[in-house]
XYZ file of C-alpha atoms in Angstrom:
310
model
C -4.103 71.588 57.522
C -3.424 73.919 60.458
C -4.821 77.413 60.025
C -2.189 80.134 60.252
C -2.347 83.199 62.489
C -4.163 85.350 59.937
C -1.291 87.366 58.549
C -3.503 88.986 55.898
C -4.594 92.399 57.202
C -6.617 93.953 54.368
C -7.345 94.251 50.656
C -4.600 96.563 49.436
C -5.031 97.129 45.710
C -6.541 95.878 42.456
C -4.775 96.056 39.102
C -6.855 95.698 35.932
C -6.380 95.768 32.173
C -8.859 97.614 29.960
C -9.336 98.426 26.306
C -11.062 101.714 27.205
C -8.903 103.806 29.523
C -10.739 107.005 28.579
C -14.107 105.632 29.707
C -12.521 104.239 32.880
C -11.112 107.702 33.606
C -14.554 109.267 33.161
C -16.152 106.680 35.450
C -13.524 106.704 38.184
C -12.627 110.391 38.334
C -15.506 112.439 36.925
C -18.279 110.126 38.136
C -17.102 108.382 41.324
C -14.646 110.988 42.577
C -11.296 109.169 42.692
C -8.132 111.255 42.403
C -5.879 110.554 39.422
C -2.151 110.462 40.195
C 1.015 109.717 38.250
C 2.573 106.258 38.252
C 5.366 104.209 36.748
C 3.418 103.510 33.539
C 2.550 106.835 31.823
C -0.224 105.169 29.832
C -1.969 103.603 32.848
C -4.636 105.095 35.087
C -3.624 105.355 38.762
C -6.484 106.066 41.158
C -5.931 107.388 44.666
C -8.334 107.017 47.613
C -6.179 107.823 50.666
C -2.488 108.116 51.609
C -1.651 105.159 49.400
C -0.349 106.355 46.019
C -2.913 104.269 44.100
C -5.198 101.483 45.281
C -6.724 100.984 41.816
C -4.626 100.795 38.660
C -6.020 100.348 35.150
C -3.486 99.397 32.470
C -4.302 99.789 28.759
C -4.584 96.587 26.736
C -6.831 93.719 25.851
C -8.665 91.667 26.710
C -10.304 93.340 29.692
C -9.217 91.335 32.737
C -7.942 91.451 36.289
C -4.154 91.534 36.483
C -3.769 91.123 40.245
C -5.577 91.392 43.548
C -3.192 92.561 46.263
C -3.516 91.602 49.943
C -1.498 93.381 52.634
C 0.467 91.840 55.499
C 2.185 93.561 58.402
C 5.871 93.216 57.470
C 8.604 91.080 55.898
C 8.261 88.423 58.590
C 4.550 88.032 57.844
C 5.265 87.816 54.117
C 7.835 85.097 54.767
C 5.351 83.184 56.930
C 2.620 83.386 54.282
C 5.113 82.257 51.636
C 5.915 79.180 53.726
C 2.199 78.439 54.196
C 1.581 78.695 50.452
C 4.523 76.493 49.513
C 3.480 73.912 52.111
C 0.047 73.860 50.450
C 1.621 73.192 47.050
C 1.061 76.699 45.639
C 3.743 77.971 43.254
C 4.972 81.340 44.563
C 6.995 83.909 42.632
C 8.642 87.029 44.120
C 7.786 90.198 42.219
C 10.577 91.805 40.198
C 12.135 95.132 41.104
C 10.166 96.811 38.297
C 6.915 95.296 39.558
C 7.653 96.417 43.112
C 8.405 99.933 41.838
C 5.116 100.010 39.921
C 3.164 98.946 43.011
C 5.329 101.136 45.266
C 5.780 98.450 47.907
C 8.926 97.077 49.554
C 8.237 93.401 48.975
C 5.606 91.156 47.392
C 4.914 87.711 46.008
C 2.531 86.548 43.316
C 0.606 83.317 42.743
C -2.639 81.975 41.313
C -5.377 80.894 43.721
C -7.258 77.596 43.190
C -9.971 79.462 41.295
C -7.459 80.812 38.780
C -7.404 84.360 40.134
C -4.077 86.248 39.945
C -3.167 87.164 43.521
C -0.372 89.103 45.225
C 0.621 89.585 48.852
C 2.738 92.584 49.824
C 4.105 94.625 52.699
C 5.316 98.195 53.342
C 3.472 100.345 50.791
C 4.830 103.835 50.238
C 2.622 106.659 51.521
C 1.703 109.957 49.864
C 1.247 112.603 52.564
C -0.161 115.308 50.301
C -3.888 116.135 50.649
C -6.267 113.672 49.012
C -8.395 115.605 46.507
C -11.529 113.597 45.802
C -14.182 114.710 43.367
C -16.993 115.285 45.874
C -14.789 116.193 48.886
C -15.735 112.738 50.197
C -13.464 110.492 52.229
C -13.074 106.876 51.262
C -13.365 104.449 54.187
C -10.056 102.561 54.058
C -7.401 102.557 56.815
C -7.223 99.253 58.670
C -10.238 98.027 56.655
C -8.396 98.297 53.358
C -9.642 99.238 49.912
C -13.083 97.634 50.223
C -14.038 94.191 48.964
C -13.814 92.016 45.864
C -16.166 89.304 44.638
C -14.386 86.758 42.436
C -15.534 83.715 40.476
C -14.026 80.283 40.978
C -14.435 77.007 39.120
C -13.477 75.170 42.336
C -15.608 76.822 45.043
C -14.994 74.370 47.893
C -11.270 74.123 47.216
C -10.973 77.893 46.937
C -12.942 78.436 50.151
C -10.706 75.943 51.986
C -7.612 77.636 50.575
C -8.548 81.106 51.815
C -9.727 79.925 55.232
C -7.231 77.167 55.997
C -4.086 78.401 54.223
C -4.431 82.193 54.272
C -6.498 82.432 57.459
C -9.518 84.374 56.157
C -12.517 84.280 58.500
C -15.867 82.940 57.239
C -18.461 85.714 57.477
C -21.565 83.899 56.315
C -23.025 82.746 53.027
C -26.049 82.853 50.743
C -27.485 80.057 48.606
C -26.775 80.678 44.924
C -29.585 78.797 43.204
C -30.992 75.279 43.699
C -28.884 72.226 44.610
C -27.003 70.559 41.751
C -26.542 66.773 42.086
C -26.803 67.107 45.851
C -24.374 70.040 46.042
C -25.722 73.389 47.302
C -23.810 76.254 45.663
C -23.279 79.275 47.881
C -21.759 82.716 47.747
C -19.173 82.674 50.567
C -18.218 85.893 52.368
C -14.789 86.150 54.006
C -13.211 88.780 56.244
C -9.734 89.687 57.479
C -10.549 92.728 59.628
C -13.639 94.521 60.963
C -15.060 95.089 57.484
C -17.817 92.490 57.119
C -16.173 90.941 54.075
C -13.090 91.806 52.076
C -13.582 88.846 49.742
C -16.541 86.870 48.428
C -16.374 83.690 46.342
C -18.930 82.510 43.810
C -18.906 79.401 41.669
C -18.288 79.693 37.933
C -18.626 77.122 35.142
C -15.452 75.411 33.994
C -13.854 77.278 31.132
C -14.798 80.750 32.366
C -11.830 83.121 32.517
C -10.853 84.425 35.957
C -12.053 87.934 36.626
C -14.215 90.042 38.874
C -17.904 89.968 39.631
C -17.526 93.348 41.312
C -15.402 95.357 43.676
C -16.751 97.675 46.375
C -15.507 100.998 47.696
C -17.037 102.765 50.684
C -17.357 106.495 51.338
C -18.131 108.287 54.580
C -21.274 110.130 53.559
C -24.618 109.206 51.985
C -24.672 112.495 50.074
C -21.454 111.477 48.290
C -23.187 108.275 47.190
C -26.131 110.316 45.909
C -23.897 112.759 44.020
C -22.039 109.883 42.399
C -25.330 108.265 41.427
C -26.425 111.529 39.797
C -23.188 111.585 37.784
C -23.641 107.960 36.732
C -27.030 108.838 35.259
C -25.885 112.098 33.684
C -22.850 110.527 32.000
C -24.700 107.555 30.557
C -23.210 104.724 32.563
C -25.360 101.633 33.041
C -26.886 101.141 36.487
C -26.640 97.435 37.291
C -28.465 97.783 40.595
C -30.426 100.627 42.102
C -29.733 102.058 45.549
C -30.437 99.631 48.397
C -29.236 98.318 51.758
C -27.626 94.875 52.036
C -28.632 92.435 54.750
C -25.179 91.161 55.710
C -22.856 94.195 55.762
C -25.717 96.763 55.970
C -24.098 98.793 53.178
C -26.270 101.397 51.415
C -25.020 101.240 47.849
C -25.627 101.119 44.126
C -23.817 99.172 41.382
C -22.546 100.665 38.130
C -21.253 98.708 35.140
C -17.590 99.471 34.460
C -15.710 99.136 31.175
C -14.652 95.504 30.984
C -18.007 94.065 31.987
C -17.889 93.885 35.778
C -19.505 96.142 38.360
C -18.347 98.734 40.864
C -20.345 98.872 44.095
C -20.286 102.366 45.619
C -21.671 102.623 49.127
C -21.660 103.943 52.667
C -22.543 102.974 56.251
C -21.134 99.446 56.193
C -21.251 97.527 59.477
C -18.228 96.419 61.500
C -17.844 92.876 62.826
C -17.036 92.189 66.470
C -15.226 88.845 66.399
C -15.768 88.310 70.143
C -19.442 87.606 69.484
C -19.775 86.886 65.743
C -20.960 83.484 64.502
C -21.340 82.417 60.876
C -24.761 82.989 59.325
C -26.638 82.395 56.107
C -28.631 85.277 54.679
C -31.790 84.490 52.716
C -32.177 87.841 50.951
C -29.567 90.098 49.419
C -31.091 93.359 50.641
C -33.631 94.823 53.045
C -34.826 97.202 50.329
C -33.755 98.428 46.902
C -30.943 96.853 44.883
C -33.229 96.203 41.931
C -31.225 94.306 39.298
C -34.041 93.985 36.772
C -32.589 96.558 34.391
C -29.031 95.244 34.457
C -27.274 93.904 31.404
C -26.198 90.270 31.993
C -22.811 90.163 33.664
C -22.143 86.466 33.081
C -24.229 83.327 33.182
C -22.779 82.248 36.508
C -23.386 85.487 38.400
C -26.700 85.771 40.287
C -27.892 89.304 41.098
C -27.620 88.526 44.799
C -23.814 88.325 44.611
């Protein structure tokens, strides 16, 4: 299959469903400093990071799950090109309804399920909110052309899913890490994938058959180490579970900690992530998750298929 011209520009938004909106509000707003804004669903939690109305949306309901991961393209022509690529690859594509577009506040979007079973959307022309962003610690989230941050998702078909994102959607391989010993001659790996200068906007990790699609974690980046420290203080004061202590990763150089969110996955909150220069980058395999810190020994199990190094 011929790789396309990399129409995907960035991770745009994540929509989730949770049985505990109140605890999500305490984590996101009071603890991590997101700004709450109004949205189409008065019962949902809309979380603002920048000029986008809401990059994170939490909808009440059960079970806790990911509703959609939204990837941004330049314009309607790029969306049409990606749609053709998906259909040529045998992926069933569905345009979003007018109500769905209004909820996401975008001009156009499509939805589909990736080979790993993850609900995925691709959109263009998000509305902008030009009022001041009022974050909890006066921090700025690092977004812009790098997007929301990154997501790590499980897949029951790791090689097929990796081929799909690289060969159909044009994601760039940004290295890997072995995820345990070989199984029947197959070496499982966490695969890191990028679409812009952020080291990775997506990572894929194998999951046993029968596991429901979801998130391992998502990452947001702020512009200041002190904001990370203040958020970490709030995490401890408000009784949230620390999945991983503060540390610096070896691949994206991010200084971060991980906190367990309602729903059972983690939020990585960090700063000082590296930028990739594609003129000189070559794929690599890291052999350690972090240079220092990131102690997972006190974490509650996330799922049997998720190694701490993800």
